[in-house]
Amino acid sequence: MLLVCDIGNSNIVFGIYDGSTLVASWRLTSRLNATVDEYLVMTGTLLQRQAGTARISDAIISSVVPPLLPKLRSVIRELTGAEPLVVGPGVRTGLDIQYEDPRQVGADRIVNAVAAIERHGPPLIAVDFGTATTFDVVLEPNVYLGGIIFPGIHISLDSLVSRTAKLPKVELSPVERIVGRNTSESIRSGILNGTGAMVDELVDRICEEQQIEPTVLATGGFAELVREYSRSIQFVETDLTLFGLRLIWERNR
């Protein structure tokens, strides 16, 4: 079996593949100050629960948090005996990356692009609602052109609360109207309708600039929620990054 691991700024997401089937997935909170031993205990407990007696023979990691990469690499090596493949320069992805400096592209964005191409084909726009919200634009034939990065939904909410005296922290639940009738509803409408409108406008501008009619897909923790407030998002892919990691591992066997 294959263990895939995506190290993000907020969460570390694991998945187990048996061939092409995702049989289990789980997540841990990303903690920069956690030791290797702490991650070993947390990961080992969940791995045992999810995999049971099944043997993990291979592993692959993508990371956008450099301090956590050696820790998780060591943990996976210790728990499985496998030397993880790390997504980065020199790893075959099948993409023609046209970023000015390809090393600046987050590994998760490359992984998402690989997965999106496999499922939908170019041209496409992949929107990831993570700690940062990112847009990745892929043209034919498998050209990773670049994208857009701006603060994610959690960052926006936290900033709003921390920098104002009277606005409360709210749970991000759906709203049925644009004009809020109380503070909580107004904040939620601003975040959800505002994010949806921003997605739509940016997609329109990308299409105009690049002269494309792309498939637009979304992933990340808020993808399902934001989809209801956007006319552009056609698909939500909850396992996009895990799927992309499996594809990249297969291309480097």
Short mmCIF file of N, CA and C in Angstrom, two decimals, residues 28-98:
data_model
loop_
_atom_site.label_atom_id
_atom_site.label_comp_id
_atom_site.label_asym_id
_atom_site.label_seq_id
_atom_site.Cartn_x
_atom_site.Cartn_y
_atom_site.Cartn_z
N LEU A 28 -4.00 15.72 10.84
CA LEU A 28 -3.47 16.23 12.09
C LEU A 28 -3.31 17.75 11.96
N THR A 29 -3.35 18.44 13.08
CA THR A 29 -3.06 19.86 13.07
C THR A 29 -1.56 20.07 12.89
N SER A 30 -1.18 20.98 12.02
CA SER A 30 0.24 21.30 11.83
C SER A 30 0.74 22.08 13.04
N ARG A 31 1.76 21.53 13.70
CA ARG A 31 2.33 22.18 14.89
C ARG A 31 3.84 22.28 14.71
N LEU A 32 4.32 23.49 14.50
CA LEU A 32 5.75 23.68 14.26
C LEU A 32 6.60 23.26 15.44
N ASN A 33 6.07 23.42 16.66
CA ASN A 33 6.87 23.12 17.84
C ASN A 33 6.77 21.67 18.30
N ALA A 34 5.98 20.85 17.61
CA ALA A 34 5.89 19.43 17.98
C ALA A 34 7.18 18.72 17.60
N THR A 35 7.61 17.80 18.46
CA THR A 35 8.84 17.05 18.21
C THR A 35 8.57 15.86 17.30
N VAL A 36 9.65 15.28 16.81
CA VAL A 36 9.53 14.06 16.01
C VAL A 36 8.82 12.98 16.80
N ASP A 37 9.17 12.85 18.08
CA ASP A 37 8.54 11.82 18.91
C ASP A 37 7.05 12.05 19.06
N GLU A 38 6.64 13.31 19.21
CA GLU A 38 5.21 13.60 19.33
C GLU A 38 4.48 13.26 18.04
N TYR A 39 5.05 13.62 16.91
CA TYR A 39 4.44 13.26 15.63
C TYR A 39 4.45 11.75 15.42
N LEU A 40 5.49 11.10 15.93
CA LEU A 40 5.57 9.64 15.80
C LEU A 40 4.41 8.98 16.53
N VAL A 41 4.12 9.45 17.73
CA VAL A 41 3.02 8.88 18.51
C VAL A 41 1.68 9.17 17.84
N MET A 42 1.46 10.44 17.45
CA MET A 42 0.17 10.81 16.85
C MET A 42 -0.05 10.08 15.52
N THR A 43 0.96 10.08 14.68
CA THR A 43 0.83 9.46 13.37
C THR A 43 0.73 7.95 13.49
N GLY A 44 1.55 7.38 14.38
CA GLY A 44 1.54 5.93 14.55
C GLY A 44 0.20 5.40 15.03
N THR A 45 -0.41 6.12 15.97
CA THR A 45 -1.71 5.70 16.49
C THR A 45 -2.77 5.71 15.40
N LEU A 46 -2.81 6.80 14.63
CA LEU A 46 -3.82 6.90 13.57
C LEU A 46 -3.52 5.96 12.41
N LEU A 47 -2.25 5.76 12.11
CA LEU A 47 -1.90 4.83 11.04
C LEU A 47 -2.32 3.41 11.40
N GLN A 48 -2.09 3.03 12.65
CA GLN A 48 -2.50 1.70 13.09
C GLN A 48 -4.01 1.54 13.02
N ARG A 49 -4.72 2.59 13.40
CA ARG A 49 -6.18 2.54 13.38
C ARG A 49 -6.72 2.43 11.95
N GLN A 50 -6.09 3.15 11.02
CA GLN A 50 -6.59 3.20 9.65
C GLN A 50 -6.11 2.03 8.80
N ALA A 51 -4.84 1.64 8.98
CA ALA A 51 -4.27 0.61 8.12
C ALA A 51 -4.34 -0.77 8.72
N GLY A 52 -4.45 -0.86 10.05
CA GLY A 52 -4.49 -2.17 10.69
C GLY A 52 -3.21 -2.94 10.44
N THR A 53 -3.36 -4.15 9.97
CA THR A 53 -2.19 -5.00 9.73
C THR A 53 -1.65 -4.86 8.30
N ALA A 54 -2.30 -4.02 7.49
CA ALA A 54 -1.83 -3.85 6.11
C ALA A 54 -0.44 -3.23 6.11
N ARG A 55 0.37 -3.65 5.15
CA ARG A 55 1.76 -3.17 5.09
C ARG A 55 1.86 -1.98 4.14
N ILE A 56 2.44 -0.91 4.64
CA ILE A 56 2.75 0.26 3.81
C ILE A 56 4.12 0.03 3.20
N SER A 57 4.18 -0.05 1.88
CA SER A 57 5.45 -0.33 1.22
C SER A 57 6.09 0.90 0.60
N ASP A 58 5.29 1.96 0.36
CA ASP A 58 5.80 3.16 -0.30
C ASP A 58 5.14 4.39 0.29
N ALA A 59 5.78 5.55 0.08
CA ALA A 59 5.25 6.79 0.62
C ALA A 59 5.69 7.97 -0.23
N ILE A 60 4.88 9.02 -0.21
CA ILE A 60 5.20 10.26 -0.91
C ILE A 60 4.71 11.43 -0.08
N ILE A 61 5.48 12.52 -0.07
CA ILE A 61 5.16 13.71 0.72
C ILE A 61 5.19 14.95 -0.16
N SER A 62 4.23 15.84 0.05
CA SER A 62 4.35 17.21 -0.44
C SER A 62 4.28 18.12 0.78
N SER A 63 5.03 19.22 0.74
CA SER A 63 5.08 20.09 1.91
C SER A 63 5.26 21.54 1.50
N VAL A 64 4.53 22.43 2.20
CA VAL A 64 4.76 23.87 2.06
C VAL A 64 5.24 24.46 3.38
N VAL A 65 5.64 23.58 4.30
CA VAL A 65 6.13 24.00 5.62
C VAL A 65 7.51 23.38 5.82
N PRO A 66 8.57 24.05 5.39
CA PRO A 66 9.91 23.45 5.43
C PRO A 66 10.33 22.87 6.78
N PRO A 67 10.03 23.50 7.94
CA PRO A 67 10.48 22.91 9.20
C PRO A 67 9.82 21.57 9.53
N LEU A 68 8.64 21.31 8.96
CA LEU A 68 7.95 20.06 9.27
C LEU A 68 8.36 18.91 8.35
N LEU A 69 8.92 19.22 7.19
CA LEU A 69 9.25 18.16 6.24
C LEU A 69 10.20 17.12 6.81
N PRO A 70 11.35 17.49 7.40
CA PRO A 70 12.25 16.46 7.93
C PRO A 70 11.63 15.66 9.07
N LYS A 71 10.77 16.29 9.85
CA LYS A 71 10.11 15.58 10.95
C LYS A 71 9.19 14.49 10.42
N LEU A 72 8.33 14.85 9.47
CA LEU A 72 7.39 13.86 8.93
C LEU A 72 8.10 12.82 8.08
N ARG A 73 9.15 13.23 7.41
CA ARG A 73 9.93 12.27 6.63
C ARG A 73 10.51 11.20 7.56
N SER A 74 11.04 11.64 8.70
CA SER A 74 11.60 10.71 9.68
C SER A 74 10.52 9.82 10.28
N VAL A 75 9.36 10.41 10.57
CA VAL A 75 8.25 9.65 11.15
C VAL A 75 7.79 8.55 10.19
N ILE A 76 7.61 8.89 8.94
CA ILE A 76 7.14 7.91 7.96
C ILE A 76 8.17 6.81 7.76
N ARG A 77 9.42 7.20 7.71
CA ARG A 77 10.49 6.21 7.57
C ARG A 77 10.48 5.24 8.76
N GLU A 78 10.30 5.79 9.95
CA GLU A 78 10.30 4.97 11.17
C GLU A 78 9.10 4.03 11.21
N LEU A 79 7.93 4.51 10.81
CA LEU A 79 6.70 3.72 10.93
C LEU A 79 6.54 2.69 9.82
N THR A 80 7.05 2.98 8.64
CA THR A 80 6.79 2.10 7.50
C THR A 80 8.03 1.41 6.94
N GLY A 81 9.19 1.96 7.22
CA GLY A 81 10.41 1.44 6.62
C GLY A 81 10.62 1.93 5.20
N ALA A 82 9.70 2.73 4.69
CA ALA A 82 9.80 3.25 3.32
C ALA A 82 10.50 4.60 3.32
N GLU A 83 11.28 4.85 2.28
CA GLU A 83 11.89 6.17 2.10
C GLU A 83 10.94 7.02 1.26
N PRO A 84 10.34 8.05 1.85
CA PRO A 84 9.32 8.81 1.11
C PRO A 84 9.91 9.58 -0.07
N LEU A 85 9.19 9.57 -1.16
CA LEU A 85 9.48 10.47 -2.28
C LEU A 85 8.94 11.84 -1.89
N VAL A 86 9.75 12.89 -2.07
CA VAL A 86 9.34 14.25 -1.73
C VAL A 86 9.12 15.04 -3.01
N VAL A 87 7.93 15.61 -3.17
CA VAL A 87 7.63 16.40 -4.36
C VAL A 87 8.48 17.66 -4.37
N GLY A 88 9.24 17.83 -5.44
CA GLY A 88 10.12 18.98 -5.56
C GLY A 88 10.89 18.92 -6.86
N PRO A 89 11.90 19.77 -7.01
CA PRO A 89 12.70 19.77 -8.24
C PRO A 89 13.27 18.38 -8.54
N GLY A 90 13.18 17.99 -9.80
CA GLY A 90 13.69 16.69 -10.21
C GLY A 90 12.67 15.57 -10.21
N VAL A 91 11.52 15.81 -9.58
CA VAL A 91 10.46 14.81 -9.55
C VAL A 91 9.60 14.96 -10.80
N ARG A 92 9.30 13.86 -11.47
CA ARG A 92 8.50 13.90 -12.69
C ARG A 92 7.03 14.15 -12.37
N THR A 93 6.50 15.20 -12.97
CA THR A 93 5.09 15.54 -12.76
C THR A 93 4.28 15.51 -14.05
N GLY A 94 4.93 15.61 -15.19
CA GLY A 94 4.22 15.71 -16.46
C GLY A 94 3.79 17.11 -16.81
N LEU A 95 4.17 18.10 -15.98
CA LEU A 95 3.79 19.48 -16.23
C LEU A 95 4.93 20.26 -16.89
N ASP A 96 4.55 21.18 -17.76
CA ASP A 96 5.48 22.18 -18.28
C ASP A 96 5.26 23.44 -17.44
N ILE A 97 6.11 23.63 -16.43
CA ILE A 97 5.90 24.72 -15.47
C ILE A 97 6.52 26.00 -16.00
N GLN A 98 5.67 27.01 -16.24
CA GLN A 98 6.13 28.25 -16.84
C GLN A 98 6.24 29.40 -15.85
#
